[in-house]
Short mmCIF file of C-alpha atoms in Angstrom, two decimals:
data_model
loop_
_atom_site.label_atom_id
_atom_site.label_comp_id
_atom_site.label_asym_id
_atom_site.label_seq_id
_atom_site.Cartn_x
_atom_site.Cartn_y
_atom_site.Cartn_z
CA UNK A 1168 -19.79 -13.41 12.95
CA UNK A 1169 -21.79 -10.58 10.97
CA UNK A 1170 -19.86 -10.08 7.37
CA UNK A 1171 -18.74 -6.71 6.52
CA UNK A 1172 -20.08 -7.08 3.12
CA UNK A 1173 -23.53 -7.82 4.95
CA UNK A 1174 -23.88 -4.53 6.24
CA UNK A 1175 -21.69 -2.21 4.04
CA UNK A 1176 -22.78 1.08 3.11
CA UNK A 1177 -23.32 1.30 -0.61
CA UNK A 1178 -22.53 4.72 -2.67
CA UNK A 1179 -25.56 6.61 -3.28
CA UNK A 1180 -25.99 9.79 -5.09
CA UNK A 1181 -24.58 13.14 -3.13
CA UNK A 1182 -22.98 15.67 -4.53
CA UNK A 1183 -23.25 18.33 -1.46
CA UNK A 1184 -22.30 17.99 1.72
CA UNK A 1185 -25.07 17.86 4.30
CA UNK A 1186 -23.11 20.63 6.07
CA UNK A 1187 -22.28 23.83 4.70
CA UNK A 1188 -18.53 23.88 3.85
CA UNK A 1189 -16.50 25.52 5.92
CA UNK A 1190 -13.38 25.62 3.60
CA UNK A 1191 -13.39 26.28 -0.28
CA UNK A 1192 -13.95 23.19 -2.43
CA UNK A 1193 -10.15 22.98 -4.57
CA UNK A 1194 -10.92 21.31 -8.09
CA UNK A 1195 -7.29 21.61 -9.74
CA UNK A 1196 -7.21 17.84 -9.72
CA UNK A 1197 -9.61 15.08 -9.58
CA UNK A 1198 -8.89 12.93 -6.44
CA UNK A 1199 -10.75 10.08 -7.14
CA UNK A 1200 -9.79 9.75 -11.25
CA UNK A 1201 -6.76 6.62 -11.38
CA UNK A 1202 -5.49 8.72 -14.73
CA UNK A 1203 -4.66 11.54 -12.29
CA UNK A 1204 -1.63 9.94 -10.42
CA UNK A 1205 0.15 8.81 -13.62
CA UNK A 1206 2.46 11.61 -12.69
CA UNK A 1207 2.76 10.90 -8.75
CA UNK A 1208 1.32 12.69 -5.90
CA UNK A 1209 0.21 15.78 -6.65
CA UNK A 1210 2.27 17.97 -3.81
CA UNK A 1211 1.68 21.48 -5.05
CA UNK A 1212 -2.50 20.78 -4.82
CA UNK A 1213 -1.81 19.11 -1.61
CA UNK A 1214 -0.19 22.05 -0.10
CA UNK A 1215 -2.99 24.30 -1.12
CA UNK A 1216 -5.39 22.00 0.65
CA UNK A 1217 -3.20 21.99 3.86
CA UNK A 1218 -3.58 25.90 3.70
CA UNK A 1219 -6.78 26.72 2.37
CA UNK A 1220 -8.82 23.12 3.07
CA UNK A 1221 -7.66 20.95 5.58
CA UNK A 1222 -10.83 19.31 5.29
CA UNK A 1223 -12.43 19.56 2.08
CA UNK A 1224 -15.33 18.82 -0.06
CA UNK A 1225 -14.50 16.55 -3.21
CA UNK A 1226 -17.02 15.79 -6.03
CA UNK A 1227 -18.46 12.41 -6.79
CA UNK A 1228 -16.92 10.43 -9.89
CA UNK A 1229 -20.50 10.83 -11.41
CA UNK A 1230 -24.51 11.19 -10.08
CA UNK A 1231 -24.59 7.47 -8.53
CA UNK A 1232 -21.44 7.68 -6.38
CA UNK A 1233 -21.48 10.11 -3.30
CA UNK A 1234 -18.53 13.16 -3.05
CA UNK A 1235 -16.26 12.66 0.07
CA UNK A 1236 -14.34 15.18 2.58
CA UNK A 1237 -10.59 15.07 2.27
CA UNK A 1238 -8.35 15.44 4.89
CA UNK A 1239 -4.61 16.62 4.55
CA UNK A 1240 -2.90 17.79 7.17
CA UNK A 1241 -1.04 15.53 9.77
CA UNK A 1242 -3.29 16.25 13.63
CA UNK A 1243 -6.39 15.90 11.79
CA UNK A 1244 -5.31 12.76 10.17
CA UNK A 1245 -4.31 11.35 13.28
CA UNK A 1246 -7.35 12.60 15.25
CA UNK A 1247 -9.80 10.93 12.56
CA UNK A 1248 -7.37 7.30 12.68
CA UNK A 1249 -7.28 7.47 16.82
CA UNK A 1250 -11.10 8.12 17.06
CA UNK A 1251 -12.12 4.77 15.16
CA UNK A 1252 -15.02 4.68 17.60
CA UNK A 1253 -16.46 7.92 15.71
CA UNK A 1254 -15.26 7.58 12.31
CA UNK A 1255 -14.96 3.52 11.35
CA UNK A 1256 -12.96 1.42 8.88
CA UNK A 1257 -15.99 -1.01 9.28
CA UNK A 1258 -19.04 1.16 7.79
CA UNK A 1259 -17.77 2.04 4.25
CA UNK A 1260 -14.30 -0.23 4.01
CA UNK A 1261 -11.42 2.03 2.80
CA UNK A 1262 -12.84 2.15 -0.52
CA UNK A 1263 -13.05 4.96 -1.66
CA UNK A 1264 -16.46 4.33 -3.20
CA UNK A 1265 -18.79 1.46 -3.03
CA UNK A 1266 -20.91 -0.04 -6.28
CA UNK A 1267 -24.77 -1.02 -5.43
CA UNK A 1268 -24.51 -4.95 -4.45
CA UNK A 1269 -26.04 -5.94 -7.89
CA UNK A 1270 -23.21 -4.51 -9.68
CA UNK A 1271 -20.46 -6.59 -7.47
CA UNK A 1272 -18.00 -8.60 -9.94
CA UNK A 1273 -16.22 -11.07 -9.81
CA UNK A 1274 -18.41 -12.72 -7.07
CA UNK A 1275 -15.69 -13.22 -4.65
CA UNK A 1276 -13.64 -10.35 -5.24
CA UNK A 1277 -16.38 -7.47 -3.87
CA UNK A 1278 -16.74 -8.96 -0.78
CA UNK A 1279 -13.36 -9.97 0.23
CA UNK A 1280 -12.32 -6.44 -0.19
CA UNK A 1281 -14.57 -5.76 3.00
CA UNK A 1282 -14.36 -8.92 4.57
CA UNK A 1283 -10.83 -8.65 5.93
CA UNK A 1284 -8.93 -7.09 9.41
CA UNK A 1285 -8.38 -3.61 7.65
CA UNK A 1286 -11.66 -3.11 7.41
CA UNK A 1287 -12.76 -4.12 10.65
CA UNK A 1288 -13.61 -2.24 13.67
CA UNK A 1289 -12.82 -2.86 17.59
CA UNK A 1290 -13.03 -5.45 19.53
CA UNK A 1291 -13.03 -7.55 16.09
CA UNK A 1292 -9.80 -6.36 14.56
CA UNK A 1293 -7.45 -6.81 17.39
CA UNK A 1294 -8.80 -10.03 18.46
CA UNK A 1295 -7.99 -11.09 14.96
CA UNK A 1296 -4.60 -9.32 14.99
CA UNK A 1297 -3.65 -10.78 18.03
CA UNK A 1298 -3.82 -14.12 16.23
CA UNK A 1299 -1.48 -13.36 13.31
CA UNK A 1300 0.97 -11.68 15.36
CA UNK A 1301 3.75 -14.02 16.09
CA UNK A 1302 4.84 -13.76 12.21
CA UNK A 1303 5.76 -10.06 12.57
CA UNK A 1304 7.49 -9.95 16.12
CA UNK A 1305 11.48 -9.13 16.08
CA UNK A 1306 12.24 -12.67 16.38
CA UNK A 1307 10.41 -14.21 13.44
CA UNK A 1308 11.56 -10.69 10.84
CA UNK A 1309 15.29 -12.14 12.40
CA UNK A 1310 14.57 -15.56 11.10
CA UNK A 1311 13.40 -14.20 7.75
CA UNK A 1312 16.16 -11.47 7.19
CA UNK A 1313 18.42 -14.43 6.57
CA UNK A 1314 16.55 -15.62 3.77
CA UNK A 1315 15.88 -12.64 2.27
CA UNK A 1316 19.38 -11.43 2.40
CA UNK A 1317 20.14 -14.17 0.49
CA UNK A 1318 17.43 -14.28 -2.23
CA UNK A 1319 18.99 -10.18 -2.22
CA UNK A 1320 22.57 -10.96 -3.55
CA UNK A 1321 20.90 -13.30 -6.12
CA UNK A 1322 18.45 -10.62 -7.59
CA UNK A 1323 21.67 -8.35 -7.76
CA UNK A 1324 23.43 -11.27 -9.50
CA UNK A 1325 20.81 -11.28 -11.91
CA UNK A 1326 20.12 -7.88 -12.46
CA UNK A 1327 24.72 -7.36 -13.25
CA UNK A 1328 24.44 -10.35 -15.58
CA UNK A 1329 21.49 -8.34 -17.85
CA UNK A 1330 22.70 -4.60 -16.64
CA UNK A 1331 24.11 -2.07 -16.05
CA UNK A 1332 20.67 -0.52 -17.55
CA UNK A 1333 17.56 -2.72 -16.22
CA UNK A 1334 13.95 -1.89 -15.27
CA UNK A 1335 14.63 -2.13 -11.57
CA UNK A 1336 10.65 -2.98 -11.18
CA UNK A 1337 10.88 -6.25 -13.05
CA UNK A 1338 14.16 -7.57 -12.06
CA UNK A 1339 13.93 -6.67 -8.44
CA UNK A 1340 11.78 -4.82 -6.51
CA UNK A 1341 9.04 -6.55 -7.56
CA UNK A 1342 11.05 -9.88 -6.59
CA UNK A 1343 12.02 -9.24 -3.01
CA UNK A 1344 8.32 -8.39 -1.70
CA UNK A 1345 7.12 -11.32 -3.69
CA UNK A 1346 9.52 -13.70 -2.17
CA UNK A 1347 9.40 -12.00 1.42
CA UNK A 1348 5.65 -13.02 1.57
CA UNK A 1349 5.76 -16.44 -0.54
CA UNK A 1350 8.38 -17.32 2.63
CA UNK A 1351 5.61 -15.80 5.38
CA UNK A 1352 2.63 -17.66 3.81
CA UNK A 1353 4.69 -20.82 2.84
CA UNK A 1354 3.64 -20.56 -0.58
CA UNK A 1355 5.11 -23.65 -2.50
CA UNK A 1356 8.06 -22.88 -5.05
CA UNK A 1357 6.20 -23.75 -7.82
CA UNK A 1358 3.38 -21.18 -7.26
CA UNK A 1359 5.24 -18.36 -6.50
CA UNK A 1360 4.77 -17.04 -9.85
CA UNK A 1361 1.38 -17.10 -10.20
CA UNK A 1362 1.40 -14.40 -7.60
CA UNK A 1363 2.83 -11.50 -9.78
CA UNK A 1364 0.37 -12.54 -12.61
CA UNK A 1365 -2.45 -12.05 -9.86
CA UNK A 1366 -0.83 -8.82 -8.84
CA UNK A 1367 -0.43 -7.35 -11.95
CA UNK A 1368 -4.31 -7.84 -12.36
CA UNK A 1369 -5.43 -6.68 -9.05
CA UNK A 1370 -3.30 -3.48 -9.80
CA UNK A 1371 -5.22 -2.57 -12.64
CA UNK A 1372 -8.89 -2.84 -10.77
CA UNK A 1373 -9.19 0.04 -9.20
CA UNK A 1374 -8.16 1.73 -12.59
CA UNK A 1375 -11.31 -0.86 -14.00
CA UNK A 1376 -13.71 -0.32 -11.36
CA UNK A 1377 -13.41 3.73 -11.45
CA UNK A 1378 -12.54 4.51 -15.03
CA UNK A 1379 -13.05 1.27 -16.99
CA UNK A 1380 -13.60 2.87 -20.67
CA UNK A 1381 -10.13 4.49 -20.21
CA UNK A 1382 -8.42 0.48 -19.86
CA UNK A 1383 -10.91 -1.12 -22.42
CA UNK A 1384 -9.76 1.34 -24.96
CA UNK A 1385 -6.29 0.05 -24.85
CA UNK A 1386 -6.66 -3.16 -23.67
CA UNK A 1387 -10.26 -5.01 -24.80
CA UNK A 1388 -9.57 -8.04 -23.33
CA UNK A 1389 -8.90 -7.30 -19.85
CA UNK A 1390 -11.92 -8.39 -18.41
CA UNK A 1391 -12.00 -11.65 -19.33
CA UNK A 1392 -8.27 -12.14 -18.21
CA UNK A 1393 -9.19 -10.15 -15.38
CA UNK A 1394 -11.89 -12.53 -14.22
CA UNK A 1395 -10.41 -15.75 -14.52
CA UNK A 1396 -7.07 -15.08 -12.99
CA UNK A 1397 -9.22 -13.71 -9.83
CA UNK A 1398 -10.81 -16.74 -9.94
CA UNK A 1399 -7.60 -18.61 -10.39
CA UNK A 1400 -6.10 -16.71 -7.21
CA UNK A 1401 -9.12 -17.26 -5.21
CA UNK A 1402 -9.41 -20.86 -5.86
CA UNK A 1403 -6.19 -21.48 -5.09
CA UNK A 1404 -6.36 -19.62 -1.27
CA UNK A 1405 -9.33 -21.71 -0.57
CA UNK A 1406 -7.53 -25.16 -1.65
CA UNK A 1407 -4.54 -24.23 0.12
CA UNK A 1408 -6.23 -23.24 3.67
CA UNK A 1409 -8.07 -25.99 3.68
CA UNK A 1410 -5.16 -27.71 3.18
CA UNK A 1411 -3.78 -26.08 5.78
CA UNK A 1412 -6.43 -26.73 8.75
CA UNK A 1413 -5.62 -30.54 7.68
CA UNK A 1414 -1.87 -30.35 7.83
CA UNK A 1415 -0.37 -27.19 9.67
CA UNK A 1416 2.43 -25.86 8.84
CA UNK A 1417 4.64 -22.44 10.55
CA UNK A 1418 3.31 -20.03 8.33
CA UNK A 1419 1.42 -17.42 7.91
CA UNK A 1420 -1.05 -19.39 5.72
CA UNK A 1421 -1.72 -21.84 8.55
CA UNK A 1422 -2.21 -19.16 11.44
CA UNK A 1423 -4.93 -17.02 9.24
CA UNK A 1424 -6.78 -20.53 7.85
CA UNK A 1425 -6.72 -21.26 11.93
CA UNK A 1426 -7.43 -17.53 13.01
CA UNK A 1427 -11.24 -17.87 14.89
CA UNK A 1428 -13.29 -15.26 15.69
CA UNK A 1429 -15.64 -15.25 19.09
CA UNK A 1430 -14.32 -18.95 19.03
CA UNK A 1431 -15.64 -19.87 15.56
CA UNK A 1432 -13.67 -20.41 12.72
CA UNK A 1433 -13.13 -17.66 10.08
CA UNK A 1434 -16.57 -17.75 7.61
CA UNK A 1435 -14.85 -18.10 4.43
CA UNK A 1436 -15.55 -14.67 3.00
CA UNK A 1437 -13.11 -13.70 5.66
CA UNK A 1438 -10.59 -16.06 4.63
CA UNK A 1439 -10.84 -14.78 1.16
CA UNK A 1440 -10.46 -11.56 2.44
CA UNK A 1441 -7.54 -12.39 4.48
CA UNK A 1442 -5.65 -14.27 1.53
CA UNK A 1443 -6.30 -10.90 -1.24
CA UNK A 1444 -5.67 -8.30 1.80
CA UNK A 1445 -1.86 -10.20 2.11
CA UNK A 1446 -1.37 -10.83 -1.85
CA UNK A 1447 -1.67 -7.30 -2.17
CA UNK A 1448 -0.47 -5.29 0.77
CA UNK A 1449 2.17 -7.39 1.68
CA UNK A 1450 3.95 -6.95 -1.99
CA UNK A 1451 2.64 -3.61 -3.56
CA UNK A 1452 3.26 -1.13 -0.71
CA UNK A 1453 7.41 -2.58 -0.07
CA UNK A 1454 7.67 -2.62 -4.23
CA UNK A 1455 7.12 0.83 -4.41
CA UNK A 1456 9.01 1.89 -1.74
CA UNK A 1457 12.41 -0.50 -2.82
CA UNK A 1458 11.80 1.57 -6.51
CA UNK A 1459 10.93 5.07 -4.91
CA UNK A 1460 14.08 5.12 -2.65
CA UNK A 1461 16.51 4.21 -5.74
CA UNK A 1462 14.73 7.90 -6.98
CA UNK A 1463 15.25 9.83 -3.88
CA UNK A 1464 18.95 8.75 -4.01
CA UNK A 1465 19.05 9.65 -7.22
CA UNK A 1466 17.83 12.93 -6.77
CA UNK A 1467 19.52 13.51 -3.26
CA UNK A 1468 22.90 12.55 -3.57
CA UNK A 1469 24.16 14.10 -0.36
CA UNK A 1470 21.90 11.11 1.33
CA UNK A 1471 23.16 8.60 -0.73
CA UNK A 1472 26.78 9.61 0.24
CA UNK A 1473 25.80 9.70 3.65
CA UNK A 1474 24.57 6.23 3.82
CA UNK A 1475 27.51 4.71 2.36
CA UNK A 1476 29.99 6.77 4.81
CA UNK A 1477 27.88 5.40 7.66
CA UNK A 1478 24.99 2.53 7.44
CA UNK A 1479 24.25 2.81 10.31
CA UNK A 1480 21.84 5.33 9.22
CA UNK A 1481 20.24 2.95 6.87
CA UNK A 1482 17.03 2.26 8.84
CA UNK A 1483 16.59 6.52 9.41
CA UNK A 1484 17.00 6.41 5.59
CA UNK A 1485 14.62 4.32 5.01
CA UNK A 1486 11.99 6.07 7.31
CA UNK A 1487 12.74 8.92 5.59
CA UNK A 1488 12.37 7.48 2.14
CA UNK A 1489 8.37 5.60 3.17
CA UNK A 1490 7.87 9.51 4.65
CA UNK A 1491 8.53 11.35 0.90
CA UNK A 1492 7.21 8.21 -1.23
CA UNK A 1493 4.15 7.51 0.68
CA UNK A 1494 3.52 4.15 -1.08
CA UNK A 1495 -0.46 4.52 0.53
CA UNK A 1496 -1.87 7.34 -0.62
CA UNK A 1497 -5.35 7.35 1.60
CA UNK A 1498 -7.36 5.11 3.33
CA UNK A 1499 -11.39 5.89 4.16
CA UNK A 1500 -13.27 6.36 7.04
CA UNK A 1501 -17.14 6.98 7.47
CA UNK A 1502 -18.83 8.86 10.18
CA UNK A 1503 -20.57 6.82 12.39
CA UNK A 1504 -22.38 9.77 13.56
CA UNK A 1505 -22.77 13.56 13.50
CA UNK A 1506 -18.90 14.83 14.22
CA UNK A 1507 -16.49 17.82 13.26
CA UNK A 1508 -12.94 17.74 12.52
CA UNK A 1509 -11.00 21.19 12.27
CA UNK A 1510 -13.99 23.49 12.65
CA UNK A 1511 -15.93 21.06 9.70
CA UNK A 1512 -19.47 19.30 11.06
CA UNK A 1513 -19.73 15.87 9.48
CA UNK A 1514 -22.56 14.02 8.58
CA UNK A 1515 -23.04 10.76 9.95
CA UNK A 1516 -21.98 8.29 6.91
CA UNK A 1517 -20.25 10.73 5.26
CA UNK A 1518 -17.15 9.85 4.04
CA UNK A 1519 -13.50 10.92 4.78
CA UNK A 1520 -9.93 10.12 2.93
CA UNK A 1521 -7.46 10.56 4.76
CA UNK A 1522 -4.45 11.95 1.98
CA UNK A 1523 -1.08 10.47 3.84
CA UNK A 1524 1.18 12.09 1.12
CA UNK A 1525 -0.35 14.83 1.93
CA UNK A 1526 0.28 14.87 5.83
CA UNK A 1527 3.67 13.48 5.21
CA UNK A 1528 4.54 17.24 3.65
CA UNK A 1529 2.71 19.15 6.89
CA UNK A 1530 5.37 21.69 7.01
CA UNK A 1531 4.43 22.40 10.86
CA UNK A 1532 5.37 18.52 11.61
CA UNK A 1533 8.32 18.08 8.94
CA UNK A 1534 9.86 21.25 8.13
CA UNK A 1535 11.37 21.34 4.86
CA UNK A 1536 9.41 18.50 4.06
CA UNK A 1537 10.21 18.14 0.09
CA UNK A 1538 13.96 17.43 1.20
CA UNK A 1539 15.01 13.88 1.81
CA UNK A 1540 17.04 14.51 5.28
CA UNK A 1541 17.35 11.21 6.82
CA UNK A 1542 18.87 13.47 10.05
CA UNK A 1543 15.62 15.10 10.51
CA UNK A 1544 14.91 14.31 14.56
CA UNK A 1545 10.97 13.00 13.93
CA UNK A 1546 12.25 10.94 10.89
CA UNK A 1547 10.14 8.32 12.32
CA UNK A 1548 6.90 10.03 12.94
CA UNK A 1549 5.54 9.53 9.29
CA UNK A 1550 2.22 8.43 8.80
CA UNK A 1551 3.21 6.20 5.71
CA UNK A 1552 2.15 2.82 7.87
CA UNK A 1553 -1.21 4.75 8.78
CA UNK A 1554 -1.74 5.34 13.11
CA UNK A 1555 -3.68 4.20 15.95
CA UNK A 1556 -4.99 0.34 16.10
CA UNK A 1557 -4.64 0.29 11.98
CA UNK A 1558 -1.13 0.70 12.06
CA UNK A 1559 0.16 -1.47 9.94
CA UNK A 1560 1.16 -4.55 11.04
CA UNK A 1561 3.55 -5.71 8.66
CA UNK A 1562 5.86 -2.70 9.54
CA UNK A 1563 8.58 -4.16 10.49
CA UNK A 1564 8.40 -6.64 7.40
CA UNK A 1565 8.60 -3.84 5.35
CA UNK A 1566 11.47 -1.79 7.00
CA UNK A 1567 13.77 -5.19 6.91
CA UNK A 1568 13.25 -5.60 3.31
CA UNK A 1569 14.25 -2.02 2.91
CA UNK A 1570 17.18 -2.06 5.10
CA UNK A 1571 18.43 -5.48 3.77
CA UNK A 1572 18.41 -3.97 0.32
CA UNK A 1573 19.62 -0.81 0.29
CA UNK A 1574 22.19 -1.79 2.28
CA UNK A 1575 23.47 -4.57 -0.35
CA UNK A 1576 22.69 -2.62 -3.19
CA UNK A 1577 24.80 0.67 -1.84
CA UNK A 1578 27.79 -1.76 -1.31
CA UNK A 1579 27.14 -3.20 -4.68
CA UNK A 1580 26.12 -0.58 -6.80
CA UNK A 1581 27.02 2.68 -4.93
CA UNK A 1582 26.56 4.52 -7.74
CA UNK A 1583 23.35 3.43 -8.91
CA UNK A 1584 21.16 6.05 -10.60
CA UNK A 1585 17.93 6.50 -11.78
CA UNK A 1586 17.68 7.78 -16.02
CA UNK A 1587 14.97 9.80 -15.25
CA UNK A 1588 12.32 7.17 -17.77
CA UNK A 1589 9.42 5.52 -15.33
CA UNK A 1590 5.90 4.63 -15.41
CA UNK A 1591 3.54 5.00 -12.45
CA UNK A 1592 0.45 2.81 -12.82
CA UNK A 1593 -3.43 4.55 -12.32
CA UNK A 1594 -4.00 4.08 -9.26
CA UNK A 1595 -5.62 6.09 -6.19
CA UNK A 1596 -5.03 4.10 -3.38
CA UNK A 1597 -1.14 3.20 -4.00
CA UNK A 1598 2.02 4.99 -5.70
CA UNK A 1599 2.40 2.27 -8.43
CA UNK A 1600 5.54 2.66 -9.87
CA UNK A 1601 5.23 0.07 -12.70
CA UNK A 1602 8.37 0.39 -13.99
CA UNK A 1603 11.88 2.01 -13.26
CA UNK A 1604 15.19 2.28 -15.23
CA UNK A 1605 18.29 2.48 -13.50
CA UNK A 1606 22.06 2.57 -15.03
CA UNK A 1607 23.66 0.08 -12.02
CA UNK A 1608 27.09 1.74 -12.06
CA UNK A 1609 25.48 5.28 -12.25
CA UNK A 1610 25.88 8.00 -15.18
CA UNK A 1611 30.06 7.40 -15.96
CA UNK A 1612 29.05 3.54 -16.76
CA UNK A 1613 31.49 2.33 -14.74
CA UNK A 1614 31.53 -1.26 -12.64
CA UNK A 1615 32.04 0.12 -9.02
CA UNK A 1616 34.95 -1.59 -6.46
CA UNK A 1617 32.61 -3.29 -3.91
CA UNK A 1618 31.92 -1.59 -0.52
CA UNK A 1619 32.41 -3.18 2.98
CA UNK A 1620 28.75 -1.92 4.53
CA UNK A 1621 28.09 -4.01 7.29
CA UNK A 1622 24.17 -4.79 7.11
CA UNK A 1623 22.82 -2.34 10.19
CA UNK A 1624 20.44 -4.26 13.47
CA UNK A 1625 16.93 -4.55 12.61
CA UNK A 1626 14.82 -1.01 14.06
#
């Protein structure tokens, strides 16, 4: 099987479009700059490109890297992720840019960032979809809401014991993704928490990779760190699936060390792939969310009311919530040939981002769209888990996790508030919400009388 990272197209420099721009080229804020989302998505530039630039010219980063076209509003996005046969995850990966292949470092981390099912194109990413399925049906989320219910009450244990003011990040919604996928990939006990040392470091790369003098300057060090605990995580995939092909178990480990491709095994740049694709989807994007929710209820109290009233209307809540948080803020695509999109020709191997906070705010799809309405009737029509055969595949994962805690922590802590003091990572593909302090028992200080919510179905 041809590797990704074989055939990838490298940045080169372009600052122009080959095409003549159709719409004005916005320059308000710098897209592709990690120190630019410090303060979350930037709505008020978003909405200008909806009206004046659906599909817009950005600048490079500098003369080596090539500019890219970014798309905003919500039919275009989902015409460029349903025409995969014109514009491909495969070409140019979702990265936003690509370094010349002599400048790849670490050695294994380059290519597994394009050697894994995101970035592949049909017939190769469903065939290897269809193989890793059975651990996100109905049936096996029902198995693992049990154990993730209870791992739930103990992280609210925890978090009363050191309360009612705690950094919500560290003491639990960092813990719940980590433990959700520790349980999928049967990741032993005792190296469960190596995973949020590797996760803190793969959080700061794209900040290292994009803007590195901005990290050195406060923290010198990081690249050594930063290379051996990628080794460290890498290392340890490779010993485990190999352990796994010996002695199988019923995880997700097993089924991706097993996964074959045209009736081969996996090469294992694609196993690498798989295991830092997991590590980091599967905990960042559901962190994020857990954290960004406890804001919108903070902010929207009407919701928060309604929820504990009725919890049944926990899993439209938590639609809602992905909708206004957007924990993915773009993915790439490259032209696999001359094309236009809204009235804008396209080179072939140009690039496109495709802005989902952006799309989640289309006014024409989501009217209102800065208000948290979990009532709205296309609460469920987000494009927060992407569209088309990239949908994400861990969706339901996600929305369980979210249901299973909000629920518990609305019958614990009804009243729980955000104090208005965060910090949001830089980072341009996710909305990394680094830390979060909450006051459990809300503003009056108070230890709430526990609620009766009974935990709502799975969606």
């Amino acid at each position: 099987m041809q590797l990704v990272s074989d055939v990838i197209l490298e940045d080169r420099p372009q600052a122009l479009p080959q095409n003549d721009a159709v719409y004005p080229m916005l320059d308000e804020f710098t897209l592709w700059d990690p120190q630019s989302w410090t303060q979350g998505h930037p709505h008020d530039f978003f909405k200008r490109m909806r009206d004046e630039a659906p599909v817009m010219w950005s600048g490079p980063a500098d003369k080596s890297t090539a500019g890219f076209w970014s798309v905003s509003r919500y039919e275009d996005i989902k015409q460029a992720e349903l025409a995969n046969d014109v514009f491909s995850s495969e070409r140019g990966s979702i990265n936003m840019f690509i370094k010349p292949r002599k400048e790849w470092r670490p050695k294994k981390l380059i290519p597994a960032a394009f050697n894994s099912i995101i970035n592949l194109d049909q017939p190769h990413h469903m065939e290897m979809r269809i193989q890793q399925k059975d651990f996100f049906i109905p049936r096996f989320v029902a198995e693992l809401r049990e154990r993730v219910d209870a791992k739930i009450d103990a992280l609210l244990d925890e978090m009363e014991q050191q309360g009612p003011v705690v950094d919500f990040v560290k003491l639990f919604s960092q813990e719940v993704p980590l433990f959700t996928l520790c349980e999928m990939l049967g990741i032993d006990e005792e190296d469960r928490p190596k995973v949020i040392q590797w996760m803190h470091y793969l959080e700061l790369a794209n900040q290292y990779y994009v803007n590195p003098w901005t990290l050195l300057s406060r923290r010198p060090w990081f690249p050594i760190k930063f290379y051996h605990y990628v080794n460290e995580m890498f290392d340890y995939g490779e010993r485990v699936m190999a352990d796994r092909r010996a002695n199988p178990r019923r995880d997700l480990l097993t089924a991706i060390a097993n996964t074959q491709m045209a009736g081969k095994p996996l090469p294992q740049e694609y196993l690498d792939g798989s295991w830092l694709l997991i590590i980091f989807a599967g905990n960042d994007t559901t962190r994020n969310s857990l954290s960004g929710t406890i804001r919108l209820l903070t902010e929207f109290p009407d919701q928060r009311e309604m929820a504990i009233a009725d919890p049944s209307l926990i899993p439209r809540m938590t639609h809602e919530a992905i909708r206004l948080i957007s924990p993915v803020q773009h993915m790439r695509r490259t032209a696999l040939d001359d094309t236009e999109l809204n009235g804008q020709r396209i080179a072939k191997d140009e690039k496109l981002l495709l802005w989902y906070p952006a799309a989640n705010r289309d006014p024409s799809v989501f009217p209102d769209p800065d208000r948290f309405d979990m009532t709205r009737d296309n609460f469920d029509k987000h494009l927060a888990f992407g569209h088309g055969p990239h949908k994400c595949l861990g969706q339901r994962i996600a929305q369980m996790q979210l249901q299973s805690a909000l629920t518990k922590i609305l019958e614990r802590f009804p009243q729980i508030s955000w104090t208005g003091r965060q910090t949001i990572a830089p980072n341009t593909l996710v909305h990394a919400i680094s830390s979060l302090e909450v006051n459990l028992y809300g503003a009056g200080g108070e230890k709430p009388s526990r609620h009766a919510v009974k935990l709502p179905e799975p969606a």
